[in-house]
Amino acid sequence: MTLSEQPVFDAIFSRRSIRVYQPGREIEREKIIKLLQAAMAAPSACNIQPWEFIVLQGEEALGRVKPLLLEHGNYNPPLVMVVCGYPDDIPWEGDTGRADCCAAIQNMLLAATVMGLGSVWIGGFDADALRQSLDIPERVVPQAVVYFGYPAESKQPRTKYLEEAVHWGKYDPTRQHKPRPGNILIEGKK
C-alpha cells in the first residue's frame, strides 16, 4: 500500500457502527456542516443530487424519531440525520434517489470517523410515521436514519472481506449463500 493510500484505507477500516455515545456531549455545528459537505460531495447519477437532510438535535427531536425505528435504534446519540430522496427531478421510472443517498451516507460515515465521531446507519423505520412526525411531504422518500455522536465505546479497525462473496467472471448459482458473520439480526449486537 502506498503512503497516499494509507489514510483512505485507515478511515474505511476504522469506520465501525457505534451505538453508545458520550452523554451530554453535543457535536459542534462546524462538524455538522462538514458532515453535510461530505455527504453532498458524493457521486450522483447525472449529478441530479436527489438528497435532502433533516438535522435533529436534542432530546425532544430524538424523542420524535426513536419510537419510529424498528428494534435497532434505541441508542443515545446527540445528533440524528434523516436522509431523504427527492425523486421529482429523476427522469427514469421508480428511482427514489436511494443509491445517491446511500453514497452520501457513506461519505458522512467516513467523515465522522476521521473527525473523531461515531455513527450508525439505521435502515429499519416506519417511513409513514417518520414522514408524519417530521412533516415530510409524500413525494419525498425517507431513505435512512443516521445517528452521530462522540463515541463511548471503541472497536478495532477491520474489513469484512469474504472470498465467498466474490464471484470471478460470472455469478456461481451453485454456491451456497450463508448469513454473513456479524449479522446482528442473527447473532445480536456487537
Tab-separated table of C-alpha atoms in Angstrom:
chain	number	residue	atom	x	y	z
A	1	MET	CA	0.000	0.000	0.000
A	2	THR	CA	1.345	3.410	-0.918
A	3	LEU	CA	1.691	6.270	1.539
A	4	SER	CA	-1.149	8.178	-0.155
A	5	GLU	CA	-3.495	5.149	0.023
A	6	GLN	CA	-2.963	4.531	3.741
A	7	PRO	CA	-5.227	7.297	5.176
A	8	VAL	CA	-8.116	6.272	2.932
A	9	PHE	CA	-7.960	2.616	3.948
A	10	ASP	CA	-7.400	3.574	7.597
A	11	ALA	CA	-10.648	5.577	7.523
A	12	ILE	CA	-12.555	2.815	5.736
A	13	PHE	CA	-11.380	0.043	8.067
A	14	SER	CA	-11.805	2.218	11.201
A	15	ARG	CA	-15.399	3.108	10.370
A	16	ARG	CA	-17.492	0.970	12.683
A	17	SER	CA	-21.096	1.127	13.801
A	18	ILE	CA	-21.048	2.938	17.128
A	19	ARG	CA	-24.158	2.548	19.253
A	20	VAL	CA	-23.096	4.154	22.553
A	21	TYR	CA	-22.296	7.860	22.746
A	22	GLN	CA	-20.865	10.137	25.426
A	23	PRO	CA	-23.873	11.541	27.297
A	24	GLY	CA	-24.286	15.307	27.246
A	25	ARG	CA	-21.574	15.917	24.642
A	26	GLU	CA	-23.033	17.784	21.700
A	27	ILE	CA	-21.493	17.860	18.239
A	28	GLU	CA	-20.174	21.253	17.204
A	29	ARG	CA	-22.061	22.990	14.371
A	30	GLU	CA	-18.851	23.184	12.293
A	31	LYS	CA	-18.592	19.388	12.375
A	32	ILE	CA	-22.250	19.008	11.401
A	33	ILE	CA	-21.643	21.263	8.397
A	34	LYS	CA	-18.553	19.185	7.498
A	35	LEU	CA	-20.672	16.006	7.622
A	36	LEU	CA	-23.195	17.603	5.262
A	37	GLN	CA	-20.445	18.850	2.953
A	38	ALA	CA	-19.013	15.338	2.805
A	39	ALA	CA	-22.475	13.937	2.059
A	40	MET	CA	-23.047	16.359	-0.787
A	41	ALA	CA	-19.663	15.533	-2.327
A	42	ALA	CA	-20.951	12.029	-3.083
A	43	PRO	CA	-21.421	10.794	-6.626
A	44	SER	CA	-24.887	11.219	-8.060
A	45	ALA	CA	-26.405	9.831	-11.259
A	46	CYS	CA	-26.418	12.639	-13.858
A	47	ASN	CA	-25.452	14.916	-10.935
A	48	ILE	CA	-29.159	15.181	-10.013
A	49	GLN	CA	-28.285	15.214	-6.286
A	50	PRO	CA	-31.705	13.994	-5.096
A	51	TRP	CA	-30.779	14.092	-1.414
A	52	GLU	CA	-32.212	16.168	1.382
A	53	PHE	CA	-31.197	16.065	5.046
A	54	ILE	CA	-33.226	16.654	8.192
A	55	VAL	CA	-30.870	17.501	11.070
A	56	LEU	CA	-32.242	16.774	14.536
A	57	GLN	CA	-30.623	17.606	17.873
A	58	GLY	CA	-31.785	17.485	21.452
A	59	GLU	CA	-33.979	15.195	23.483
A	60	GLU	CA	-37.284	16.416	22.031
A	61	ALA	CA	-36.155	15.878	18.433
A	62	LEU	CA	-34.680	12.488	19.265
A	63	GLY	CA	-37.876	11.547	21.076
A	64	ARG	CA	-39.796	12.138	17.843
A	65	VAL	CA	-37.609	9.714	15.886
A	66	LYS	CA	-36.520	6.899	18.237
A	67	PRO	CA	-40.003	5.385	18.708
A	68	LEU	CA	-40.339	5.064	14.918
A	69	LEU	CA	-37.232	2.939	14.486
A	70	LEU	CA	-37.782	-0.768	14.235
A	71	GLU	CA	-35.941	-2.515	17.075
A	72	HIS	CA	-32.370	-1.401	16.332
A	73	GLY	CA	-32.375	2.299	17.183
A	74	ASN	CA	-32.561	2.558	20.950
A	75	TYR	CA	-29.232	4.354	21.381
A	76	ASN	CA	-28.285	7.757	22.831
A	77	PRO	CA	-26.996	9.994	20.002
A	78	PRO	CA	-26.920	13.779	20.343
A	79	LEU	CA	-27.371	14.160	16.565
A	80	VAL	CA	-29.725	12.399	14.164
A	81	MET	CA	-29.904	12.918	10.425
A	82	VAL	CA	-32.782	11.663	8.352
A	83	VAL	CA	-31.647	11.277	4.761
A	84	CYS	CA	-34.403	11.638	2.194
A	85	GLY	CA	-34.601	11.176	-1.543
A	86	TYR	CA	-36.309	13.851	-3.611
A	87	PRO	CA	-37.238	11.979	-6.807
A	88	ASP	CA	-39.088	14.742	-8.697
A	89	ASP	CA	-36.044	15.550	-10.851
A	90	ILE	CA	-35.186	11.921	-11.655
A	91	PRO	CA	-36.369	11.185	-15.198
A	92	TRP	CA	-36.331	7.376	-15.029
A	93	GLU	CA	-39.252	5.463	-13.564
A	94	GLY	CA	-39.217	4.141	-9.990
A	95	ASP	CA	-35.949	5.682	-8.771
A	96	THR	CA	-36.258	7.462	-5.424
A	97	GLY	CA	-32.608	8.521	-5.240
A	98	ARG	CA	-31.709	5.625	-2.963
A	99	ALA	CA	-28.306	4.845	-4.481
A	100	ASP	CA	-27.288	8.514	-4.428
A	101	CYS	CA	-28.460	8.889	-0.817
A	102	CYS	CA	-26.542	5.759	0.190
A	103	ALA	CA	-23.350	7.185	-1.336
A	104	ALA	CA	-23.946	10.422	0.594
A	105	ILE	CA	-24.449	8.465	3.825
A	106	GLN	CA	-21.227	6.512	3.334
A	107	ASN	CA	-19.342	9.788	2.848
A	108	MET	CA	-20.801	11.082	6.141
A	109	LEU	CA	-19.854	7.890	7.984
A	110	LEU	CA	-16.249	8.128	6.778
A	111	ALA	CA	-16.066	11.862	7.547
A	112	ALA	CA	-17.436	11.198	11.039
A	113	THR	CA	-14.724	8.614	11.627
A	114	VAL	CA	-11.854	10.925	10.725
A	115	MET	CA	-13.397	13.735	12.844
A	116	GLY	CA	-13.464	11.505	15.938
A	117	LEU	CA	-17.211	10.915	15.831
A	118	GLY	CA	-19.100	7.652	15.971
A	119	SER	CA	-22.061	6.833	13.782
A	120	VAL	CA	-24.561	4.135	12.967
A	121	TRP	CA	-26.758	3.817	9.882
A	122	ILE	CA	-30.295	2.665	10.650
A	123	GLY	CA	-32.430	1.345	7.823
A	124	GLY	CA	-35.352	-0.100	9.762
A	125	PHE	CA	-38.013	2.506	10.474
A	126	ASP	CA	-41.684	3.242	9.954
A	127	ALA	CA	-41.458	5.560	6.935
A	128	ASP	CA	-45.060	6.761	7.120
A	129	ALA	CA	-44.813	7.607	10.822
A	130	LEU	CA	-41.451	9.302	10.256
A	131	ARG	CA	-42.951	11.277	7.400
A	132	GLN	CA	-45.818	12.400	9.626
A	133	SER	CA	-43.620	13.207	12.639
A	134	LEU	CA	-41.208	15.370	10.630
A	135	ASP	CA	-43.684	16.891	8.123
A	136	ILE	CA	-42.006	15.138	5.190
A	137	PRO	CA	-44.121	15.543	2.030
A	138	GLU	CA	-45.486	12.383	0.393
A	139	ARG	CA	-43.276	12.774	-2.695
A	140	VAL	CA	-40.107	12.867	-0.538
A	141	VAL	CA	-38.831	9.413	0.442
A	142	PRO	CA	-37.080	8.805	3.790
A	143	GLN	CA	-34.128	6.566	2.913
A	144	ALA	CA	-32.273	6.166	6.216
A	145	VAL	CA	-31.737	7.485	9.715
A	146	VAL	CA	-28.142	8.077	10.803
A	147	TYR	CA	-27.011	8.610	14.387
A	148	PHE	CA	-23.861	10.607	15.245
A	149	GLY	CA	-22.076	11.369	18.486
A	150	TYR	CA	-18.807	11.216	20.333
A	151	PRO	CA	-18.232	7.502	20.930
A	152	ALA	CA	-18.400	5.991	24.398
A	153	GLU	CA	-17.200	2.662	23.008
A	154	SER	CA	-14.303	1.718	20.769
A	155	LYS	CA	-13.951	-1.006	18.208
A	156	GLN	CA	-10.909	-2.295	16.390
A	157	PRO	CA	-10.456	-1.466	12.692
A	158	ARG	CA	-11.269	-4.323	10.350
A	159	THR	CA	-12.544	-5.345	6.971
A	160	LYS	CA	-15.354	-7.803	6.341
A	161	TYR	CA	-13.780	-9.198	3.184
A	162	LEU	CA	-15.024	-12.708	2.440
A	163	GLU	CA	-13.905	-14.625	-0.619
A	164	GLU	CA	-17.307	-16.377	-0.682
A	165	ALA	CA	-18.968	-13.033	-1.507
A	166	VAL	CA	-16.856	-12.637	-4.673
A	167	HIS	CA	-17.761	-14.206	-7.999
A	168	TRP	CA	-14.989	-14.011	-10.616
A	169	GLY	CA	-16.140	-13.753	-14.228
A	170	LYS	CA	-19.767	-14.720	-13.637
A	171	TYR	CA	-22.141	-15.493	-10.813
A	172	ASP	CA	-21.905	-19.030	-9.421
A	173	PRO	CA	-25.532	-20.027	-8.692
A	174	THR	CA	-24.411	-23.344	-7.173
A	175	ARG	CA	-22.585	-21.623	-4.344
A	176	GLN	CA	-24.486	-21.883	-1.078
A	177	HIS	CA	-25.204	-18.487	0.465
A	178	LYS	CA	-24.852	-18.331	4.237
A	179	PRO	CA	-25.602	-15.405	6.549
A	180	ARG	CA	-22.553	-13.197	6.880
A	181	PRO	CA	-20.553	-13.221	10.127
A	182	GLY	CA	-21.595	-10.431	12.484
A	183	ASN	CA	-25.188	-10.177	11.191
A	184	ILE	CA	-26.851	-8.584	14.234
A	185	LEU	CA	-30.262	-9.899	13.251
A	186	ILE	CA	-28.893	-13.402	13.764
A	187	GLU	CA	-26.026	-13.001	16.241
A	188	GLY	CA	-27.114	-9.952	18.270
A	189	LYS	CA	-25.407	-6.578	18.652
A	190	LYS	CA	-21.621	-6.392	18.656
